[in-house]
PDB file of C-alpha atoms and ligand atoms in Angstrom:
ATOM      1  CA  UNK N 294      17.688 -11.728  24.736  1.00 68.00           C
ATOM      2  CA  UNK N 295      18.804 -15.176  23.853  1.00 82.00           C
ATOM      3  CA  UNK N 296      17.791 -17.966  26.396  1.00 85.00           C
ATOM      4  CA  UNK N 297      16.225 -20.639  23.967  1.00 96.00           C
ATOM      5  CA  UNK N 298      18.605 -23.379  22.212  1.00 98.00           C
ATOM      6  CA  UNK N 299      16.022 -24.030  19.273  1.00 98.00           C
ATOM      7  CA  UNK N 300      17.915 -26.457  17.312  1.00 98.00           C
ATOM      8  CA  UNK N 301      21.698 -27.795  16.561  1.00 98.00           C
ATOM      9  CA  UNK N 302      22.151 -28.486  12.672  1.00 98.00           C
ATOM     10  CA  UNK N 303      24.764 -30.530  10.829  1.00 98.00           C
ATOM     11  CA  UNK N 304      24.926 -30.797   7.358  1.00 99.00           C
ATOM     12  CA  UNK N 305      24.666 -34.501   6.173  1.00 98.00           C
ATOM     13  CA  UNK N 306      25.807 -35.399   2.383  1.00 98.00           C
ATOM     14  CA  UNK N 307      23.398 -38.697   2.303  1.00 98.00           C
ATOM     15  CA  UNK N 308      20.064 -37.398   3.974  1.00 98.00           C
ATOM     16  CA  UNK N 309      18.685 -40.704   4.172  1.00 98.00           C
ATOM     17  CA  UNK N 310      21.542 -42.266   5.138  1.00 98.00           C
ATOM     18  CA  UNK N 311      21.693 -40.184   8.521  1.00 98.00           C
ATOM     19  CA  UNK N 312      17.803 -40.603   8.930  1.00 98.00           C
ATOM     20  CA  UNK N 313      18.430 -43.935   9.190  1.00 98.00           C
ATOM     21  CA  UNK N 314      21.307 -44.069  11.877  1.00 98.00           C
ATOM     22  CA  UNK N 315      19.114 -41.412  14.008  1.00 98.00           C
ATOM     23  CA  UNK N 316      15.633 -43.746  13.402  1.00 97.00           C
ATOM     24  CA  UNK N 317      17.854 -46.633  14.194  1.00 98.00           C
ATOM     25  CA  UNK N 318      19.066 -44.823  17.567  1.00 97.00           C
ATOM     26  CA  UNK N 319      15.050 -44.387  18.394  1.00 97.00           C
ATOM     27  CA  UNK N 320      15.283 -40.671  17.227  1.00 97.00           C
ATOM     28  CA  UNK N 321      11.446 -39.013  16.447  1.00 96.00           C
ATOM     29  CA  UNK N 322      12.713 -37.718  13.000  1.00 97.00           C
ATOM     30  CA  UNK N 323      10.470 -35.282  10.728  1.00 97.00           C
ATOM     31  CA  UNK N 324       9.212 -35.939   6.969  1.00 97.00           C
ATOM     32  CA  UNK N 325      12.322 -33.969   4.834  1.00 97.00           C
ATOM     33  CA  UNK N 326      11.112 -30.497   4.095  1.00 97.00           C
ATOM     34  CA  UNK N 327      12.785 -28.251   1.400  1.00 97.00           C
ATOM     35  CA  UNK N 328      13.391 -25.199   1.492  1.00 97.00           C
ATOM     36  CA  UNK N 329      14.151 -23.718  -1.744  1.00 96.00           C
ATOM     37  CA  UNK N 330      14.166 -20.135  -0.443  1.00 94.00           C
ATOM     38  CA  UNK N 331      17.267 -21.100   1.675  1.00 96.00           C
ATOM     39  CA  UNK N 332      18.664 -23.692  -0.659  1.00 98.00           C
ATOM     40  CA  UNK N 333      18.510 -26.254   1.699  1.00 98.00           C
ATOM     41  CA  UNK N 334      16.054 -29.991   2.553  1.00 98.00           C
ATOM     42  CA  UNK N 335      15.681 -30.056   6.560  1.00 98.00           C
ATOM     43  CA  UNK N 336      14.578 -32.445   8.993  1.00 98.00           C
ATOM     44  CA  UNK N 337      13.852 -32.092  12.442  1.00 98.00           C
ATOM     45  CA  UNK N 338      14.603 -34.524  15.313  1.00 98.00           C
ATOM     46  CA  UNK N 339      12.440 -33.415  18.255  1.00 97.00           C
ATOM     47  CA  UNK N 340      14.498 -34.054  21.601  1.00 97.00           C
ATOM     48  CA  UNK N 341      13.083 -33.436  25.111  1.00 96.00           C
ATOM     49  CA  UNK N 342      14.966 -30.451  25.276  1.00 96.00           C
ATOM     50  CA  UNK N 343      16.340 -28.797  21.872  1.00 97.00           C
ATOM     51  CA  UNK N 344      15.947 -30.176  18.159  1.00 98.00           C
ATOM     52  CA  UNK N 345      18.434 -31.460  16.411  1.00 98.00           C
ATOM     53  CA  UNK N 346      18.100 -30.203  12.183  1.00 98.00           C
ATOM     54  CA  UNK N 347      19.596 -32.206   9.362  1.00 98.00           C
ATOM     55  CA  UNK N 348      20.401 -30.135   6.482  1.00 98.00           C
ATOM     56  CA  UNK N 349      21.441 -31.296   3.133  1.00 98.00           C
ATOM     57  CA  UNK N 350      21.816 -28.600   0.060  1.00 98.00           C
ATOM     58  CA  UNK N 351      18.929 -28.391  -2.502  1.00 98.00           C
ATOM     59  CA  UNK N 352      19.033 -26.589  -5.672  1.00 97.00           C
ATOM     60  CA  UNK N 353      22.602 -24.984  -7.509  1.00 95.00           C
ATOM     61  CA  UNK N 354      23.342 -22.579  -5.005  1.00 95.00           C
ATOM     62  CA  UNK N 355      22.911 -23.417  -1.580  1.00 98.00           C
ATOM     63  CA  UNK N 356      24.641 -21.651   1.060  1.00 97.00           C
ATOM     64  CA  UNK N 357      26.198 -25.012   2.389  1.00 98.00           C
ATOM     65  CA  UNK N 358      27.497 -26.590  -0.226  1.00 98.00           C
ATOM     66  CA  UNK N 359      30.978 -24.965   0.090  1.00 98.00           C
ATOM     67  CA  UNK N 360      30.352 -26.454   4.169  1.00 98.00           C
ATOM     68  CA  UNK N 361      29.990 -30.379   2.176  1.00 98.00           C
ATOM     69  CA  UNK N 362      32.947 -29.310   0.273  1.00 98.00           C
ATOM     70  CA  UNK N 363      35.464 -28.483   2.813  1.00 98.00           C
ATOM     71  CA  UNK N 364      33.356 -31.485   4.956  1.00 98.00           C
ATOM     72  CA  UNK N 365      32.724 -34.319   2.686  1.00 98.00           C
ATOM     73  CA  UNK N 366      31.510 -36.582   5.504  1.00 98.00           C
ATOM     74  CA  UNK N 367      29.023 -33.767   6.973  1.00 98.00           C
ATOM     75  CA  UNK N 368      29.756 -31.870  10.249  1.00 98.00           C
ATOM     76  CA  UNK N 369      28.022 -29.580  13.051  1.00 98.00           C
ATOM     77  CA  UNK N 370      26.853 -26.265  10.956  1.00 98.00           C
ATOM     78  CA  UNK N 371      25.054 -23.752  13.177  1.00 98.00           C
ATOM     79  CA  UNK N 372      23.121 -23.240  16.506  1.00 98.00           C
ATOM     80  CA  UNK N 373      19.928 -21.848  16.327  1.00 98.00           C
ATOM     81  CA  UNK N 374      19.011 -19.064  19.799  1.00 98.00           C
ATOM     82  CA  UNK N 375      15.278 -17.781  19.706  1.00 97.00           C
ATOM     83  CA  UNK N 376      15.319 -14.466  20.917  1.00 97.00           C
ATOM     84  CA  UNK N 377      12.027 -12.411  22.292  1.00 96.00           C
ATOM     85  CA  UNK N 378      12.862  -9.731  19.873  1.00 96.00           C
ATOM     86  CA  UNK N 379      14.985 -10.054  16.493  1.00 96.00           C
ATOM     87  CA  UNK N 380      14.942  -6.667  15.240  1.00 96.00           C
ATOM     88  CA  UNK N 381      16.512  -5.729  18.865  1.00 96.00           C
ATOM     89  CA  UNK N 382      19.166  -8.936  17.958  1.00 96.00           C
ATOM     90  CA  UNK N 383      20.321  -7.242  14.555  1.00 96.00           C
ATOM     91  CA  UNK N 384      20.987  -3.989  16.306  1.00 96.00           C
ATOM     92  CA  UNK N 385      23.038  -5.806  18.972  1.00 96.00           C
ATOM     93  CA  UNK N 386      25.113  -8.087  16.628  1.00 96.00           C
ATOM     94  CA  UNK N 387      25.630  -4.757  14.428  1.00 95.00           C
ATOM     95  CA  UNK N 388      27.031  -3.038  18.027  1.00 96.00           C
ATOM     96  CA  UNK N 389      29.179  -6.182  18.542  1.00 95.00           C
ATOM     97  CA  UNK N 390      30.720  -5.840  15.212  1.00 95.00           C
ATOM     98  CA  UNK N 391      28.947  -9.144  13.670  1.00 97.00           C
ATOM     99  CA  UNK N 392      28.139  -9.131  10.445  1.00 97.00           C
ATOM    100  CA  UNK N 393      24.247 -10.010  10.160  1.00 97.00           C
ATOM    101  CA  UNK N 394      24.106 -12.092   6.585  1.00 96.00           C
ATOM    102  CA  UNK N 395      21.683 -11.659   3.695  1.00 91.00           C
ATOM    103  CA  UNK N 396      21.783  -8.285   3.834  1.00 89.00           C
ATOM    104  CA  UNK N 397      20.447  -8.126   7.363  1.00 89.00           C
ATOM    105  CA  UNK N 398      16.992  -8.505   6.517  1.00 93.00           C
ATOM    106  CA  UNK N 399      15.189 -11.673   8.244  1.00 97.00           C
ATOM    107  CA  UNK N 400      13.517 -14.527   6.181  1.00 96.00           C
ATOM    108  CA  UNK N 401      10.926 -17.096   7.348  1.00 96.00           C
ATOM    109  CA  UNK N 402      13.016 -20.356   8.214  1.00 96.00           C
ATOM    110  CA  UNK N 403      11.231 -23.864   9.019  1.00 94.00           C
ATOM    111  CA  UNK N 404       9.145 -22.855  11.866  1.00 94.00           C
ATOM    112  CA  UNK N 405       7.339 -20.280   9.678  1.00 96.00           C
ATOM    113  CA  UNK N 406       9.169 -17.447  11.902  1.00 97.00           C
ATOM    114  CA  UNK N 407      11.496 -14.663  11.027  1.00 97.00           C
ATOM    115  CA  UNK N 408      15.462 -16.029  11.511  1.00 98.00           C
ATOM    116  CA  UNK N 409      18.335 -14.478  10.584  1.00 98.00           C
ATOM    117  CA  UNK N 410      22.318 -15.702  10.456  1.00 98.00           C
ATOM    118  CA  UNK N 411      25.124 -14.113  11.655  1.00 98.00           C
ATOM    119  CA  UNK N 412      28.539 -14.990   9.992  1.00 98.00           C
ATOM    120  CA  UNK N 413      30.885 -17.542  11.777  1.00 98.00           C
ATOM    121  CA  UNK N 414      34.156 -15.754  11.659  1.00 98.00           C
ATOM    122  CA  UNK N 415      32.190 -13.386  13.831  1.00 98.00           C
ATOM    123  CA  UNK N 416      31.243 -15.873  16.122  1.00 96.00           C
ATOM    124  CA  UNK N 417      33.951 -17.627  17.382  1.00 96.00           C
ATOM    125  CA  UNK N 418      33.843 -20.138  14.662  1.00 98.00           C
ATOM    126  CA  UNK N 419      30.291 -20.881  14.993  1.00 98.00           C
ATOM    127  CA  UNK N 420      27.491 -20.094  12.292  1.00 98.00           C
ATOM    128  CA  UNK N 421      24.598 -18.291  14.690  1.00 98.00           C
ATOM    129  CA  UNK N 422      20.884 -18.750  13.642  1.00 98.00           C
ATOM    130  CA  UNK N 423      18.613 -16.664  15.675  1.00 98.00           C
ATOM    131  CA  UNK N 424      14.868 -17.054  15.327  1.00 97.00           C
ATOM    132  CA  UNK N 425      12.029 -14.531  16.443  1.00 96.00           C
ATOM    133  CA  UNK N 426      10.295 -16.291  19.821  1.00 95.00           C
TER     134      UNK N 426
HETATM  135  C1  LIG O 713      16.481 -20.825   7.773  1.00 90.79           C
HETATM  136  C2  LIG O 713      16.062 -22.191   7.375  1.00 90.79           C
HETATM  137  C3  LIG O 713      16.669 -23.253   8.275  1.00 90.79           C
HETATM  138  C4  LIG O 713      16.101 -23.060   9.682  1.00 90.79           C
HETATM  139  O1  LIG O 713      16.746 -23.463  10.662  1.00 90.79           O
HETATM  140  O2  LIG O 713      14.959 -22.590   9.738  1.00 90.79           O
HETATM  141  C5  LIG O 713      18.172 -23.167   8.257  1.00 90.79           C
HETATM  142  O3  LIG O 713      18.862 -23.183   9.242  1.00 90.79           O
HETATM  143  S1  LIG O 713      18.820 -23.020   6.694  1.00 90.79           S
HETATM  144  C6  LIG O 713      20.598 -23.210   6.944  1.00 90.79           C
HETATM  145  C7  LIG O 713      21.330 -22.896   5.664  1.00 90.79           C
HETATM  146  N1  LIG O 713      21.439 -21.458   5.468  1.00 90.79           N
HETATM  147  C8  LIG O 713      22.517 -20.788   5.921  1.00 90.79           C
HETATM  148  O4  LIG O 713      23.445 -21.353   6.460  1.00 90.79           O
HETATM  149  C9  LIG O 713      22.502 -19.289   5.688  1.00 90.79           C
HETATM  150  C10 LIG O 713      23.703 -18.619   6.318  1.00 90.79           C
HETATM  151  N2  LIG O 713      24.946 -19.191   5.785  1.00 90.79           N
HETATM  152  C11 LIG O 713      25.660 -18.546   4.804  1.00 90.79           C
HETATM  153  O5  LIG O 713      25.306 -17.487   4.325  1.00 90.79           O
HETATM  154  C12 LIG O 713      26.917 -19.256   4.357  1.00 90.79           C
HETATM  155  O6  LIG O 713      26.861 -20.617   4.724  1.00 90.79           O
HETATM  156  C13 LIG O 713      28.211 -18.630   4.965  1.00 90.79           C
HETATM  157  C14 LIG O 713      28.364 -17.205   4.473  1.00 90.79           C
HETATM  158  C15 LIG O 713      28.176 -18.670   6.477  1.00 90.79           C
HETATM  159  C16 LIG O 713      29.397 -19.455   4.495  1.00 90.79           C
HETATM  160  O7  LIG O 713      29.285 -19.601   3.107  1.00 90.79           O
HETATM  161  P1  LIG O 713      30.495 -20.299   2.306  1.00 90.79           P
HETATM  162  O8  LIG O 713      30.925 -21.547   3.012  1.00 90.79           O
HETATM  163  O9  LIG O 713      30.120 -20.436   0.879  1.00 90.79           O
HETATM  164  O10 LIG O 713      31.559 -19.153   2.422  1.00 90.79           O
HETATM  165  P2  LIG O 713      33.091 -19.259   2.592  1.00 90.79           P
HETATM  166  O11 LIG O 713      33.591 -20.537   1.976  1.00 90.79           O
HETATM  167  O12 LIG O 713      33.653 -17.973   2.140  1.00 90.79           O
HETATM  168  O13 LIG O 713      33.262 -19.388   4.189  1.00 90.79           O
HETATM  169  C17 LIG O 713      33.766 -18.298   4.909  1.00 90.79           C
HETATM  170  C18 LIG O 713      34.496 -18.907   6.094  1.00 90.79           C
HETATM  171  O14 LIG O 713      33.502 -19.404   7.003  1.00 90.79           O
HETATM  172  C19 LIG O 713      33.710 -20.795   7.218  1.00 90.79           C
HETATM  173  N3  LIG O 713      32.403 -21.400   7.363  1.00 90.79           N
HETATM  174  C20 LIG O 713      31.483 -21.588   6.408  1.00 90.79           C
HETATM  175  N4  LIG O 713      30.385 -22.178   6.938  1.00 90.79           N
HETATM  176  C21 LIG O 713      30.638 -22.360   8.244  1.00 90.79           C
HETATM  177  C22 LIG O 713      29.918 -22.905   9.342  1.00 90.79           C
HETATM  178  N5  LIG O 713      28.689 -23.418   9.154  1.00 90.79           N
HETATM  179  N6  LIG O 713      30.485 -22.922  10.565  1.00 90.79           N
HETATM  180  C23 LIG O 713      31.727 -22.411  10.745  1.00 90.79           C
HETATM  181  N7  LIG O 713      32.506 -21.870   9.758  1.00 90.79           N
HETATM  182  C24 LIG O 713      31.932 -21.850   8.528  1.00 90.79           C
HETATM  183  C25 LIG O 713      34.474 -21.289   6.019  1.00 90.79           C
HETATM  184  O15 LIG O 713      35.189 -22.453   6.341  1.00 90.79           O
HETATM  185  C26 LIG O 713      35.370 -20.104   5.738  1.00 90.79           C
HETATM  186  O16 LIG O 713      36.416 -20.119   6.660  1.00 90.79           O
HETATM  187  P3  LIG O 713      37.926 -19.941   6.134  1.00 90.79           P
HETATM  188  O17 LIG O 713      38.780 -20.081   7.366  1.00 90.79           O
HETATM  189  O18 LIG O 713      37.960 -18.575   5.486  1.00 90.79           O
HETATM  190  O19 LIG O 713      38.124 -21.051   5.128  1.00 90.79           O
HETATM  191 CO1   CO O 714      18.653 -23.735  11.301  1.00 90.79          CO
END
């Protein structure tokens, strides 16, 4: 089901502050791209063998700005699995008790696929992003 690490993403509270330190490290880092349907600006920095996304929070109410709260200097938010079949993913994280956010229905995240996000206290502590294959 899951066998793809897509992306890691930590939210950043200077976006072009943290561009800079992974530019400076030799990092191939994206153009920012917002994404006003998840209330977020993302960047990608493509790694041999996962991403890494930068997220910083873009319009009144995005989703991470309580994470920047509690987090003022930024902080690992979520892994992101791609799984051969999402719909099959909801039913399973349902089964395991997870709570499957936005009302369970999938939107189309940065790579123009359906993700969805399934809520950290289910997780072990860790904010799950899983995005269709
Ligand atoms: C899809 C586009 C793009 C892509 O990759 O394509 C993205 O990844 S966009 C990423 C931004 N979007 C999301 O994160 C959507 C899903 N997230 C949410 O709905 C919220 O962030 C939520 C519900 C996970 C947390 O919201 P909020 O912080 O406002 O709620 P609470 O303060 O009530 O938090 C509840 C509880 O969870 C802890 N928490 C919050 N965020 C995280 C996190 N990232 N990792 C681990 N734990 C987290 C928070 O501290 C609270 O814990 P408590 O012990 O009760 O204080
Ligand atoms: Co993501």
């Amino acid at each position: 089901m899951m066998n793809v690490l897509n992306h890691i993403a930590i939210a950043v509270p200077d976006m072009s502050t943290a561009i800079a330190h992974y530019r400076a490290l030799g990092a191939e880092v994206s153009q920012p791209q917002d994404l006003p349907d998840h209330g977020v600006t993302v960047v990608f920095i493509q790694l041999q063998n996962t991403k890494i996304e930068l997220l910083h929070p873009l319009g009144e109410n995005s989703p991470i700005a309580g994470f920047l709260e509690k987090n003022p200097t930024g902080g690992l938010h979520h892994l992101c699995f791609e799984v051969e079949d999402l719909g099959a993913a909801i039913d399973t994280l349902s089964d395991v008790g997870a709570r499957v956010l936005g009302n369970g229905q999938p939107k189309i995240g940065a790579h123009g696929k359906p993700v969805i996000f399934a809520h950290p206290k289910d997780f072990h502590g860790v904010l799950m992003e899983f995005e269709q294959a």
